[in-house]
Short mmCIF file of C-alpha atoms in Angstrom, two decimals:
data_model
loop_
_atom_site.label_atom_id
_atom_site.label_comp_id
_atom_site.label_asym_id
_atom_site.label_seq_id
_atom_site.Cartn_x
_atom_site.Cartn_y
_atom_site.Cartn_z
CA UNK A 1057 -16.04 -20.09 -14.96
CA UNK A 1058 -14.41 -17.13 -13.04
CA UNK A 1059 -14.65 -13.97 -14.80
CA UNK A 1060 -12.62 -10.72 -14.56
CA UNK A 1061 -12.85 -7.40 -13.37
CA UNK A 1062 -14.13 -5.00 -15.73
CA UNK A 1063 -14.33 -1.21 -15.78
CA UNK A 1064 -15.67 1.40 -18.64
CA UNK A 1065 -15.18 4.89 -17.79
CA UNK A 1066 -16.46 6.89 -14.49
CA UNK A 1067 -20.08 4.97 -14.85
CA UNK A 1068 -18.29 1.41 -14.52
CA UNK A 1069 -20.48 -0.16 -16.81
CA UNK A 1070 -19.22 -3.78 -18.35
CA UNK A 1071 -17.04 -4.57 -21.10
CA UNK A 1072 -16.63 -7.44 -23.39
CA UNK A 1073 -13.09 -7.19 -24.14
CA UNK A 1074 -10.97 -8.13 -27.42
CA UNK A 1075 -9.08 -10.90 -27.73
CA UNK A 1076 -5.77 -9.30 -25.64
CA UNK A 1077 -8.07 -9.42 -22.86
CA UNK A 1078 -10.20 -12.65 -23.04
CA UNK A 1079 -11.35 -14.46 -19.94
CA UNK A 1080 -9.20 -16.21 -17.87
CA UNK A 1081 -9.40 -17.16 -14.47
CA UNK A 1082 -9.04 -14.76 -11.76
CA UNK A 1083 -6.79 -15.99 -9.33
CA UNK A 1084 -6.00 -19.12 -7.43
CA UNK A 1085 -6.99 -20.05 -4.07
CA UNK A 1086 -10.57 -18.05 -3.91
CA UNK A 1087 -14.05 -18.93 -3.51
CA UNK A 1088 -15.47 -15.65 -5.04
CA UNK A 1089 -14.83 -14.34 -8.68
CA UNK A 1090 -13.48 -10.95 -9.22
CA UNK A 1091 -16.45 -8.47 -10.29
CA UNK A 1092 -17.89 -5.27 -11.04
CA UNK A 1093 -18.24 -4.32 -7.58
CA UNK A 1094 -14.47 -4.52 -5.99
CA UNK A 1095 -13.92 -1.17 -8.21
CA UNK A 1096 -14.43 2.31 -8.42
CA UNK A 1097 -13.87 4.97 -10.97
CA UNK A 1098 -10.25 5.43 -9.31
CA UNK A 1099 -9.39 2.31 -7.65
CA UNK A 1100 -10.04 -1.43 -7.18
CA UNK A 1101 -9.63 -3.70 -4.65
CA UNK A 1102 -8.96 -7.60 -4.94
CA UNK A 1103 -9.65 -10.17 -2.70
CA UNK A 1104 -6.64 -12.35 -3.14
CA UNK A 1105 -4.28 -14.36 -1.24
CA UNK A 1106 -0.41 -13.02 -0.79
CA UNK A 1107 1.63 -14.26 -4.59
CA UNK A 1108 2.36 -12.71 -7.85
CA UNK A 1109 0.17 -11.30 -10.25
CA UNK A 1110 -0.60 -10.42 -13.41
CA UNK A 1111 -2.57 -6.96 -14.20
CA UNK A 1112 -3.50 -6.08 -17.84
CA UNK A 1113 -5.14 -2.97 -18.27
CA UNK A 1114 -6.38 -1.35 -21.23
CA UNK A 1115 -6.39 2.48 -21.01
CA UNK A 1116 -8.39 4.90 -22.97
CA UNK A 1117 -11.82 7.36 -23.64
CA UNK A 1118 -13.50 9.16 -25.74
CA UNK A 1119 -11.59 12.04 -24.50
CA UNK A 1120 -7.37 12.43 -24.43
CA UNK A 1121 -6.25 10.17 -21.43
CA UNK A 1122 -3.36 10.06 -19.51
CA UNK A 1123 -3.56 7.21 -16.77
CA UNK A 1124 -1.04 6.03 -14.17
CA UNK A 1125 -1.23 3.34 -11.94
CA UNK A 1126 0.12 2.76 -8.52
CA UNK A 1127 -0.53 -0.20 -6.09
CA UNK A 1128 -0.38 -1.56 -2.52
CA UNK A 1129 2.31 0.73 -0.42
CA UNK A 1130 2.67 3.62 -3.05
CA UNK A 1131 4.51 1.80 -5.90
CA UNK A 1132 4.59 2.76 -9.07
CA UNK A 1133 3.14 0.09 -11.00
CA UNK A 1134 2.91 1.80 -14.78
CA UNK A 1135 4.46 5.23 -15.44
CA UNK A 1136 1.39 7.35 -16.78
CA UNK A 1137 0.78 6.59 -20.38
CA UNK A 1138 -0.93 9.14 -22.96
CA UNK A 1139 -3.94 7.71 -25.27
CA UNK A 1140 -5.40 10.22 -28.15
CA UNK A 1141 -8.99 10.70 -28.03
CA UNK A 1142 -10.89 7.43 -28.50
CA UNK A 1143 -7.81 5.04 -28.77
CA UNK A 1144 -6.89 2.49 -26.58
CA UNK A 1145 -3.67 1.15 -25.20
CA UNK A 1146 -3.02 -2.02 -23.61
CA UNK A 1147 -0.32 -2.55 -20.61
CA UNK A 1148 0.45 -5.62 -18.56
CA UNK A 1149 2.21 -5.78 -15.55
CA UNK A 1150 3.39 -8.25 -12.47
CA UNK A 1151 2.51 -7.46 -9.53
CA UNK A 1152 3.86 -8.80 -5.75
CA UNK A 1153 1.36 -9.18 -3.13
CA UNK A 1154 2.17 -9.93 0.62
CA UNK A 1155 2.21 -9.29 3.95
CA UNK A 1156 3.52 -6.92 5.77
CA UNK A 1157 2.39 -4.61 2.39
CA UNK A 1158 5.07 -2.73 2.80
CA UNK A 1159 8.25 -2.56 4.62
CA UNK A 1160 8.95 -5.97 6.45
CA UNK A 1161 8.37 -4.12 10.33
CA UNK A 1162 5.69 -2.26 9.34
CA UNK A 1163 1.85 -2.65 9.78
CA UNK A 1164 0.30 -5.57 7.80
CA UNK A 1165 -1.76 -2.88 5.65
CA UNK A 1166 -4.79 -4.00 3.22
CA UNK A 1167 -5.06 -7.49 2.40
CA UNK A 1168 -5.47 -8.57 -0.99
CA UNK A 1169 -4.26 -5.97 -4.16
CA UNK A 1170 -5.08 -2.71 -4.31
CA UNK A 1171 -4.43 -0.47 -7.28
CA UNK A 1172 -5.08 3.41 -7.65
CA UNK A 1173 -5.52 5.24 -10.93
CA UNK A 1174 -3.51 8.75 -11.11
CA UNK A 1175 -1.89 11.07 -13.62
CA UNK A 1176 -3.73 14.36 -15.71
CA UNK A 1177 -6.67 12.39 -16.88
CA UNK A 1178 -6.90 9.06 -15.90
CA UNK A 1179 -9.10 6.54 -17.65
CA UNK A 1180 -9.32 2.74 -17.45
CA UNK A 1181 -11.46 0.67 -19.64
CA UNK A 1182 -10.86 -2.49 -18.49
CA UNK A 1183 -8.79 -4.64 -16.39
CA UNK A 1184 -7.41 -8.11 -15.75
CA UNK A 1185 -5.97 -9.83 -13.09
CA UNK A 1186 -4.75 -13.31 -13.09
CA UNK A 1187 -2.26 -15.54 -10.93
CA UNK A 1188 0.93 -15.02 -12.39
CA UNK A 1189 2.21 -18.24 -13.87
CA UNK A 1190 6.62 -18.39 -13.79
CA UNK A 1191 7.12 -14.63 -13.18
CA UNK A 1192 11.00 -13.70 -12.16
CA UNK A 1193 11.40 -11.71 -9.54
CA UNK A 1194 13.34 -9.23 -7.74
CA UNK A 1195 14.23 -9.28 -4.21
CA UNK A 1196 15.12 -6.22 -2.68
CA UNK A 1197 17.11 -5.91 0.56
CA UNK A 1198 18.07 -2.24 1.45
CA UNK A 1199 17.26 0.40 3.50
CA UNK A 1200 14.97 3.87 3.76
CA UNK A 1201 16.86 5.04 -0.01
CA UNK A 1202 14.95 1.31 -1.46
CA UNK A 1203 12.32 0.32 0.89
CA UNK A 1204 8.97 1.00 0.01
CA UNK A 1205 7.73 4.60 2.01
CA UNK A 1206 4.48 4.54 3.50
CA UNK A 1207 3.76 8.36 3.00
CA UNK A 1208 4.40 11.52 1.49
CA UNK A 1209 7.00 12.94 0.37
CA UNK A 1210 9.29 9.96 0.86
CA UNK A 1211 10.10 7.74 -1.83
CA UNK A 1212 12.95 4.68 -2.15
CA UNK A 1213 13.85 3.70 -5.81
CA UNK A 1214 12.84 0.36 -5.19
CA UNK A 1215 9.16 1.72 -4.65
CA UNK A 1216 9.77 2.89 -8.11
CA UNK A 1217 11.27 0.18 -9.94
CA UNK A 1218 7.90 -1.70 -10.65
CA UNK A 1219 7.20 0.79 -13.63
CA UNK A 1220 10.13 0.40 -15.83
CA UNK A 1221 9.16 -3.30 -16.21
CA UNK A 1222 6.71 -5.29 -18.22
CA UNK A 1223 4.57 -8.60 -17.61
CA UNK A 1224 6.49 -11.39 -16.05
CA UNK A 1225 8.90 -9.84 -13.85
CA UNK A 1226 7.97 -8.24 -10.70
CA UNK A 1227 9.89 -6.58 -7.81
CA UNK A 1228 9.62 -7.75 -4.75
CA UNK A 1229 10.92 -5.31 -2.38
CA UNK A 1230 11.93 -6.49 1.54
CA UNK A 1231 13.87 -3.23 2.13
CA UNK A 1232 13.50 -1.21 5.91
CA UNK A 1233 13.76 2.27 7.05
CA UNK A 1234 17.03 2.27 8.97
CA UNK A 1235 18.77 -0.68 8.48
CA UNK A 1236 21.95 -1.99 8.51
CA UNK A 1237 23.99 -5.17 7.76
CA UNK A 1238 24.37 -5.48 11.44
CA UNK A 1239 20.05 -5.17 11.93
CA UNK A 1240 19.13 -6.81 8.51
CA UNK A 1241 20.92 -9.98 9.86
CA UNK A 1242 20.37 -10.12 13.25
CA UNK A 1243 15.99 -8.83 13.11
CA UNK A 1244 14.19 -12.06 12.57
CA UNK A 1245 11.73 -10.20 10.40
CA UNK A 1246 14.19 -9.36 8.10
CA UNK A 1247 16.77 -11.87 6.92
CA UNK A 1248 15.62 -14.93 8.22
CA UNK A 1249 12.02 -14.21 7.59
CA UNK A 1250 13.55 -13.00 3.44
CA UNK A 1251 15.75 -15.61 3.05
CA UNK A 1252 13.57 -18.51 2.80
CA UNK A 1253 11.01 -16.75 0.51
CA UNK A 1254 14.07 -17.08 -2.30
CA UNK A 1255 13.94 -19.53 -5.17
CA UNK A 1256 16.27 -20.18 -8.08
CA UNK A 1257 16.70 -18.03 -10.35
CA UNK A 1258 16.02 -15.16 -8.36
CA UNK A 1259 17.65 -11.93 -8.12
CA UNK A 1260 18.14 -10.19 -4.86
CA UNK A 1261 19.71 -6.89 -5.05
CA UNK A 1262 21.54 -6.13 -1.55
CA UNK A 1263 22.06 -2.01 -0.90
CA UNK A 1264 23.06 -1.68 2.87
CA UNK A 1265 25.24 1.06 3.92
CA UNK A 1266 23.51 4.17 4.75
CA UNK A 1267 22.74 3.12 8.48
CA UNK A 1268 26.18 0.97 9.01
CA UNK A 1269 27.84 4.17 10.66
CA UNK A 1270 29.27 2.27 13.29
CA UNK A 1271 30.06 -1.00 11.71
CA UNK A 1272 33.54 -1.76 11.70
CA UNK A 1273 35.31 -2.61 8.28
CA UNK A 1274 35.33 -6.69 8.85
CA UNK A 1275 32.18 -6.72 10.07
CA UNK A 1276 30.73 -5.07 7.23
CA UNK A 1277 32.45 -7.30 5.10
CA UNK A 1278 31.63 -10.38 6.74
CA UNK A 1279 27.89 -9.54 6.77
CA UNK A 1280 28.09 -9.09 2.86
CA UNK A 1281 29.24 -12.04 2.31
CA UNK A 1282 27.01 -13.89 4.94
CA UNK A 1283 23.91 -12.27 2.50
CA UNK A 1284 25.82 -13.65 -0.20
CA UNK A 1285 26.50 -17.16 0.69
CA UNK A 1286 22.37 -17.01 2.02
CA UNK A 1287 20.83 -15.75 -1.70
CA UNK A 1288 23.39 -18.41 -3.38
CA UNK A 1289 22.17 -21.15 -1.13
CA UNK A 1290 18.73 -20.78 -2.04
CA UNK A 1291 19.58 -20.82 -5.69
CA UNK A 1292 18.95 -17.08 -5.88
CA UNK A 1293 21.24 -14.81 -7.78
CA UNK A 1294 22.83 -11.61 -5.85
CA UNK A 1295 23.66 -8.56 -6.94
CA UNK A 1296 25.31 -5.96 -4.97
CA UNK A 1297 24.33 -2.51 -5.17
CA UNK A 1298 26.57 0.43 -4.00
CA UNK A 1299 24.39 2.98 -2.01
CA UNK A 1300 23.01 6.05 -3.74
CA UNK A 1301 25.19 9.11 -2.85
CA UNK A 1302 23.68 12.03 -0.22
CA UNK A 1303 23.36 15.65 -1.56
CA UNK A 1304 26.44 16.69 0.40
CA UNK A 1305 28.62 19.37 -2.24
CA UNK A 1306 32.14 20.67 -1.39
CA UNK A 1307 32.79 24.03 -2.09
CA UNK A 1308 33.66 23.50 -5.59
CA UNK A 1309 30.52 21.58 -6.64
CA UNK A 1310 31.63 17.99 -6.18
CA UNK A 1311 31.32 15.28 -3.79
CA UNK A 1312 34.22 14.17 -2.71
CA UNK A 1313 33.42 13.79 0.77
CA UNK A 1314 33.11 11.25 3.89
CA UNK A 1315 29.44 12.30 3.81
CA UNK A 1316 28.34 12.24 0.61
CA UNK A 1317 30.06 8.91 -0.27
CA UNK A 1318 29.14 6.99 2.51
CA UNK A 1319 32.71 6.94 4.30
CA UNK A 1320 31.57 5.83 8.29
CA UNK A 1321 33.23 7.52 11.42
CA UNK A 1322 35.62 4.58 11.43
CA UNK A 1323 36.80 5.40 7.95
CA UNK A 1324 34.94 2.88 6.46
CA UNK A 1325 34.39 3.15 2.68
CA UNK A 1326 31.29 1.38 2.45
CA UNK A 1327 31.31 1.67 -1.38
CA UNK A 1328 35.11 0.30 -1.74
CA UNK A 1329 34.11 -2.74 0.18
CA UNK A 1330 31.20 -3.44 -1.31
CA UNK A 1331 33.08 -3.17 -4.47
CA UNK A 1332 35.73 -5.72 -3.35
CA UNK A 1333 33.21 -8.14 -1.95
CA UNK A 1334 31.49 -8.27 -5.29
CA UNK A 1335 34.64 -8.77 -6.80
CA UNK A 1336 35.78 -11.59 -4.39
CA UNK A 1337 33.16 -13.31 -4.31
CA UNK A 1338 32.25 -12.92 -8.48
CA UNK A 1339 29.09 -11.02 -7.77
CA UNK A 1340 27.49 -8.79 -10.30
CA UNK A 1341 27.82 -5.05 -9.02
CA UNK A 1342 25.77 -1.98 -9.45
CA UNK A 1343 28.03 0.92 -9.20
CA UNK A 1344 24.91 3.17 -7.54
CA UNK A 1345 26.98 5.35 -5.80
CA UNK A 1346 29.16 6.35 -9.11
CA UNK A 1347 26.05 7.03 -11.15
CA UNK A 1348 24.23 8.92 -8.64
CA UNK A 1349 27.32 10.92 -7.79
CA UNK A 1350 27.83 11.64 -11.64
CA UNK A 1351 24.26 12.45 -12.22
CA UNK A 1352 24.23 15.02 -8.80
CA UNK A 1353 27.19 16.83 -9.55
CA UNK A 1354 26.09 16.98 -12.82
CA UNK A 1355 22.94 18.83 -12.23
CA UNK A 1356 24.84 20.83 -9.30
CA UNK A 1357 23.39 22.32 -5.73
CA UNK A 1358 20.46 23.58 -7.16
CA UNK A 1359 18.95 21.77 -9.35
CA UNK A 1360 19.43 18.33 -7.69
CA UNK A 1361 17.67 19.15 -4.96
CA UNK A 1362 14.72 18.05 -6.68
CA UNK A 1363 15.90 14.77 -6.48
CA UNK A 1364 16.37 15.02 -2.24
CA UNK A 1365 13.79 16.08 0.20
CA UNK A 1366 15.60 18.87 0.50
CA UNK A 1367 12.85 21.56 -0.59
CA UNK A 1368 10.44 19.52 1.82
CA UNK A 1369 12.36 18.42 4.74
CA UNK A 1370 15.77 19.91 4.22
CA UNK A 1371 16.72 16.32 3.38
CA UNK A 1372 19.61 15.40 1.37
CA UNK A 1373 19.50 11.43 1.90
CA UNK A 1374 15.81 10.82 1.39
CA UNK A 1375 14.78 11.17 -2.45
CA UNK A 1376 10.88 12.35 -3.66
CA UNK A 1377 9.19 10.64 -6.37
CA UNK A 1378 10.84 12.06 -8.87
CA UNK A 1379 14.36 11.35 -7.12
CA UNK A 1380 13.22 7.94 -6.56
CA UNK A 1381 12.29 7.47 -10.07
CA UNK A 1382 15.01 8.49 -11.72
CA UNK A 1383 17.37 6.66 -9.57
CA UNK A 1384 15.41 3.21 -10.24
CA UNK A 1385 15.81 3.99 -13.91
CA UNK A 1386 19.31 4.25 -13.18
CA UNK A 1387 18.98 0.68 -11.59
CA UNK A 1388 17.47 -0.50 -14.59
CA UNK A 1389 19.80 0.45 -17.27
CA UNK A 1390 22.40 -1.60 -15.42
CA UNK A 1391 20.30 -4.21 -14.76
CA UNK A 1392 20.09 -4.30 -18.67
CA UNK A 1393 23.85 -3.30 -19.35
CA UNK A 1394 24.54 -6.47 -17.11
CA UNK A 1395 22.35 -8.94 -18.91
CA UNK A 1396 20.46 -9.32 -15.61
CA UNK A 1397 17.27 -9.52 -16.89
CA UNK A 1398 15.88 -9.93 -20.46
CA UNK A 1399 15.43 -6.82 -22.62
CA UNK A 1400 11.61 -7.93 -23.70
CA UNK A 1401 10.30 -7.86 -19.85
CA UNK A 1402 11.98 -3.99 -19.55
CA UNK A 1403 10.25 -0.35 -20.37
CA UNK A 1404 12.89 1.67 -21.82
#
């Protein structure tokens, strides 16, 4: 019988888990069972092939703890979870393991599943990893504001979305920095590689606009229609997402200008075209432009800096971990409001 990996505090002693974590097959297509040798006090590496895996963790220690779990290319899989001294909390999530590990045009990364423990006082008491049976997936197609960013201080909202999901619903983030609708369709590492991965029932969220700076309206519209048709041909459910705003204020404290609202040099109003295509094609729409505009304007020129990388890079387009987490929360809210995901699979 295969056994699951178990941790206990910093000493990593073996642990017989409670009923909630009874032994189960650790993974498919592997000859060697998972064991304690895959773990340290702050991280675990599981030598598993690409696929989708359910992870159940039991958190807690003799002293009060607060644990956050990240994995693969800096994805937040579990938000910081506080547990009182002597107590335990069990949490589960589903994670996508793929090659390349992060951006499709990036390096392959480390094979297998890598998890890291963070938070103000991390304490992992036990963990179990098993192949996911019939997990539903959310595939992401997008640019640098969405992708799994490889290094601090950058983060895409797709990188932070997994923390809002429970076991049975995973995020497969195929967004890539610098891509437009034109380049995403042309590069064989992108659409041609992602399209065959779409399975019936998958949600496929598409947010491409920031880099369509020279794309005319007819081409932009046609590219969105191509993506929608290709997703549907595979049995997936397309969801069009308008782009996050740039933090570019007018003197009166509003974001009503072309730079902020993604109107390109040819006068193409990207959010307006996306809304139009969604209506014409009967595709669910997440109007992230409207949501982020409202939020950024409500914070104002100073407080909104924390959402972006203004303080670190004088960057008003790319988001910090904090900003990406907030924007991912907006996406989570819209997925729930449009009944695109079941409430029981989402953390609120």
